[in-house]
């Protein structure tokens, strides 16, 4: 593994490019010519958070994926299928694909690794890179722990061995279903946390975290995963970065929504709550936090009423199934 292309020049994609260059891979960052973020890198080599080394190649030519050993995709989860469709004509084989996204496809209800499997060939390897942290903290030398998961043990082993550093300690994922669902779900919890902040009810975030873990654990179990994954790095372990941090887009979006302030950053939880609602109904799993967030965002229900009702639901045991 010597060469890697990162598709997506947002804050995570650009950070992954910066990081892979830092650990010794020859990196290429792909962006569309119509992207203002990509143009910013072409003009300044920085987006204000990461500064890309001059050795990092910038390209808007997807055919360059044929030269790579690793292809990392870090785009809006609802645009992932389109990226795969654009890659299909290049007949990519013997590549490692890493998904650095946290979401669920609304139209199909599929996890992103399942979407990728529709397009990838048997010679390809597939992994997900998930977990806590913010690019701004990483580039300032603040370390964190993350997870790489895959159906293939050898893929996990070689990626973790190649990508680990003092800045990021990678753990071996043991439950692809649980890690993907937990990572996506924590963004919805982040939005709910921001709403509580916006209503000056931040003291309820402890209850939100506790109930959120039980909620996602029930769904993971119903989908065939290990419910303990809800308490791992991809969900509970990411709460500090999502529920409390000022750098969390999902938390900031929730707070801005309550305050009726404009917010122009990507908040994946907005889309995820719609996909999770559909998934919960299909699996007959009670998802009250997700339902409250959905009702507020999509049905324009009153946030204060919905969140008050959420925390005053009928009495039951704390760990009910």
XYZ file of C-alpha atoms in Angstrom:
321
model
C 0.000 0.000 0.000
C 1.793 3.066 -1.259
C -0.776 5.283 -2.959
C -4.137 6.565 -1.769
C -6.801 8.791 -3.270
C -9.337 10.535 -1.094
C -12.651 11.331 -2.797
C -14.239 14.299 -1.072
C -12.543 17.521 -0.004
C -14.740 18.440 2.949
C -13.323 18.709 6.450
C -12.987 14.938 6.964
C -11.824 14.080 3.458
C -9.146 16.757 3.524
C -8.037 15.666 6.995
C -7.765 12.025 5.904
C -5.623 13.186 2.987
C -3.418 15.189 5.370
C -3.157 12.233 7.752
C -2.346 9.622 5.130
C 0.395 11.845 3.776
C 1.685 12.230 7.329
C 1.983 8.447 7.775
C 3.910 8.093 4.530
C 1.414 7.329 1.768
C 1.536 9.148 -1.556
C -1.812 10.910 -1.482
C -4.164 12.479 -4.001
C -7.199 14.567 -3.086
C -10.129 14.473 -5.502
C -12.683 17.237 -5.786
C -15.076 18.547 -8.401
C -14.044 21.689 -10.276
C -17.388 23.185 -9.259
C -16.545 22.742 -5.565
C -15.548 25.937 -3.771
C -13.703 23.807 -1.189
C -11.618 22.185 -3.922
C -10.841 25.536 -5.515
C -9.699 26.814 -2.135
C -7.181 23.981 -1.881
C -5.989 24.619 -5.433
C -5.436 28.291 -4.688
C -4.120 28.177 -1.112
C -3.353 24.503 -0.269
C -5.452 24.995 2.875
C -9.063 25.226 4.013
C -8.135 26.979 7.225
C -7.842 23.709 9.156
C -5.432 21.480 7.264
C -2.481 22.587 5.163
C -1.721 20.095 2.424
C 1.911 19.311 1.697
C 3.102 20.269 -1.785
C 3.604 16.547 -2.462
C -0.155 15.980 -2.221
C -1.691 15.902 -5.695
C -5.008 17.661 -6.348
C -7.183 16.294 -9.121
C -10.687 16.395 -10.569
C -9.971 13.373 -12.778
C -11.560 10.206 -11.401
C -9.605 8.029 -13.835
C -6.597 8.528 -11.558
C -8.262 6.062 -9.185
C -6.828 3.325 -11.433
C -3.326 4.209 -10.164
C -4.200 3.877 -6.472
C -3.861 1.119 -3.877
C -6.405 2.659 -1.494
C -9.505 4.680 -2.312
C -11.069 6.560 0.590
C -14.568 7.980 0.131
C -15.677 10.836 2.367
C -18.769 12.485 0.907
C -22.363 13.209 1.907
C -23.856 9.781 2.592
C -26.830 10.461 0.311
C -24.441 11.203 -2.561
C -22.362 8.052 -2.072
C -24.245 5.966 -4.643
C -23.628 8.634 -7.278
C -19.881 8.495 -6.588
C -19.915 4.712 -7.008
C -21.786 5.066 -10.293
C -19.155 7.513 -11.513
C -16.357 5.123 -10.515
C -17.954 2.088 -12.197
C -16.696 2.789 -15.769
C -13.080 2.550 -14.612
C -13.422 -1.146 -13.766
C -11.446 -0.784 -10.556
C -10.022 -4.060 -9.303
C -7.659 -5.102 -6.514
C -8.261 -1.878 -4.586
C -8.955 -1.307 -0.911
C -11.990 0.925 -0.416
C -12.317 2.744 2.907
C -15.571 4.505 3.791
C -15.059 7.504 6.050
C -18.718 8.458 6.415
C -21.454 8.105 9.018
C -24.898 7.664 7.564
C -27.607 5.435 6.098
C -29.011 5.667 2.578
C -32.567 6.977 2.897
C -33.961 5.492 -0.328
C -32.908 1.908 0.449
C -32.323 1.893 4.210
C -28.936 0.309 3.537
C -25.765 0.837 5.518
C -23.083 2.433 3.378
C -20.970 -0.725 3.226
C -24.031 -2.496 1.803
C -24.353 0.188 -0.868
C -20.680 -0.248 -1.748
C -21.085 -4.008 -2.056
C -23.547 -3.472 -4.913
C -20.719 -2.018 -7.009
C -17.457 -3.572 -5.825
C -15.886 -6.623 -7.432
C -14.644 -9.761 -5.638
C -11.021 -8.588 -5.898
C -11.808 -5.418 -3.946
C -11.472 -5.085 -0.181
C -13.853 -2.940 1.856
C -13.470 -1.308 5.266
C -15.019 1.491 7.311
C -13.055 4.082 9.302
C -15.170 5.432 12.162
C -14.940 6.912 15.625
C -14.461 10.139 17.566
C -12.332 13.188 16.933
C -12.351 16.466 15.037
C -9.917 17.434 12.252
C -9.038 20.704 13.987
C -8.015 18.816 17.133
C -6.040 16.192 15.232
C -4.004 18.715 13.229
C -3.199 20.485 16.499
C -1.696 17.274 17.846
C -4.568 16.131 20.075
C -4.731 12.313 19.791
C -7.783 10.085 19.799
C -8.882 6.484 19.281
C -10.768 5.309 16.202
C -12.008 2.048 14.683
C -11.421 0.243 11.419
C -13.900 -2.515 10.678
C -14.389 -4.918 7.802
C -15.866 -8.324 7.071
C -12.327 -9.434 6.235
C -9.883 -9.817 9.133
C -6.794 -9.476 6.933
C -8.062 -6.172 5.562
C -8.449 -4.810 9.077
C -5.027 -6.041 10.110
C -3.075 -4.509 7.258
C -4.919 -1.187 7.396
C -4.478 -0.801 11.133
C -0.814 -1.739 10.897
C -0.256 0.731 8.045
C -2.299 3.672 9.322
C -1.723 3.673 13.089
C 0.349 6.457 14.614
C 0.720 8.300 17.936
C -2.016 10.659 16.703
C -4.632 7.960 16.032
C -4.773 4.638 17.809
C -6.934 2.275 15.787
C -8.946 -0.531 17.330
C -10.105 -3.623 15.487
C -13.831 -3.408 14.811
C -15.733 -6.580 15.661
C -19.267 -5.763 14.497
C -19.734 -4.044 11.138
C -23.505 -3.732 11.591
C -23.235 -2.255 15.077
C -20.396 0.095 14.239
C -22.061 1.529 11.154
C -25.469 1.932 12.814
C -23.947 3.329 16.006
C -21.804 5.829 14.109
C -24.761 7.049 12.075
C -27.117 7.197 15.069
C -24.793 9.305 17.202
C -25.339 12.208 14.784
C -29.050 12.164 15.611
C -28.152 12.211 19.310
C -25.881 15.159 18.515
C -28.766 17.099 16.988
C -30.961 16.355 20.012
C -28.153 17.541 22.297
C -27.891 20.787 20.354
C -31.625 21.313 20.670
C -31.353 20.890 24.426
C -28.510 23.423 24.469
C -30.627 25.838 22.438
C -33.459 25.551 24.970
C -31.041 25.875 27.924
C -31.795 22.311 28.996
C -28.232 21.041 28.767
C -28.553 19.229 32.094
C -30.756 16.687 30.293
C -27.869 15.597 28.072
C -26.857 12.959 30.615
C -30.268 11.329 30.304
C -30.108 11.768 26.537
C -26.827 9.865 26.356
C -28.025 7.058 28.611
C -31.316 6.608 26.766
C -29.611 7.082 23.404
C -27.312 4.139 24.017
C -30.220 1.881 24.947
C -32.178 3.041 21.895
C -29.420 2.323 19.403
C -28.557 -0.954 21.156
C -32.112 -2.193 20.559
C -31.892 -1.359 16.871
C -28.446 -2.934 16.432
C -29.714 -6.130 18.059
C -32.799 -6.197 15.824
C -30.573 -5.853 12.747
C -28.414 -8.803 13.771
C -25.512 -6.914 15.309
C -24.028 -6.948 18.804
C -25.904 -4.509 21.035
C -22.707 -3.925 23.034
C -21.397 -1.987 20.024
C -23.609 0.892 21.172
C -21.207 1.332 24.074
C -18.076 1.298 21.906
C -16.037 3.983 20.165
C -18.423 4.379 17.253
C -21.369 5.456 19.399
C -20.904 6.134 23.116
C -17.188 6.744 22.564
C -18.062 9.495 20.075
C -20.479 11.336 22.364
C -17.963 13.846 23.704
C -17.083 14.926 20.173
C -20.732 15.017 19.085
C -22.878 15.875 22.091
C -20.670 18.459 23.805
C -18.033 19.802 21.434
C -18.398 23.251 19.883
C -16.849 21.697 16.763
C -19.717 19.226 16.275
C -21.737 20.133 13.187
C -24.710 18.068 14.324
C -24.818 19.626 17.778
C -24.419 23.104 16.295
C -27.151 22.403 13.751
C -29.567 21.364 16.522
C -28.807 24.466 18.554
C -29.082 26.737 15.502
C -32.413 25.138 14.585
C -33.875 25.990 17.990
C -32.515 29.539 17.848
C -33.751 29.929 14.261
C -30.234 30.755 13.109
C -28.842 29.936 9.664
C -26.519 26.921 9.483
C -24.705 26.073 6.252
C -22.542 23.091 7.279
C -23.267 19.423 6.608
C -25.202 17.808 9.469
C -25.539 14.141 8.511
C -27.959 13.499 11.370
C -30.632 15.468 9.518
C -30.758 12.795 6.805
C -30.037 9.883 9.121
C -33.097 10.505 11.281
C -35.317 9.946 8.235
C -33.579 6.679 7.329
C -33.676 5.456 10.936
C -37.380 6.175 11.260
C -38.073 3.936 8.279
C -35.726 1.269 9.639
C -37.285 1.332 13.107
C -40.801 0.876 11.718
C -39.707 -2.020 9.507
C -37.985 -3.776 12.416
C -40.680 -2.766 14.940
C -38.122 -1.171 17.257
C -39.073 1.720 19.543
C -36.840 4.726 18.727
C -38.316 7.621 20.751
C -35.341 10.003 20.532
C -35.061 9.606 16.790
C -38.828 9.987 16.434
C -38.810 13.234 18.432
C -35.985 14.681 16.328
C -37.741 13.577 13.136
C -41.029 15.178 14.195
C -39.271 18.446 14.998
C -37.210 18.593 11.783
C -39.615 17.170 9.233
C -43.103 17.620 10.684
C -42.373 21.040 12.204
C -43.629 19.958 15.624
C -42.903 22.224 18.576
C -39.403 21.359 19.888
C -40.112 22.205 23.504
C -43.250 20.089 23.581
C -41.653 17.152 21.787
C -38.540 17.070 23.968
C -40.522 17.599 27.159
C -42.749 14.668 26.229
C -39.684 12.607 25.386
C -38.348 12.897 28.918
C -41.741 12.398 30.571
C -42.802 9.214 28.798
C -44.733 6.475 30.584
C -42.831 4.889 33.452
C -40.878 1.731 32.701
C -37.721 -0.060 33.730
C -34.516 1.711 32.755
C -33.204 -1.226 30.715
C -36.441 -2.403 29.122
C -36.008 -4.278 25.847
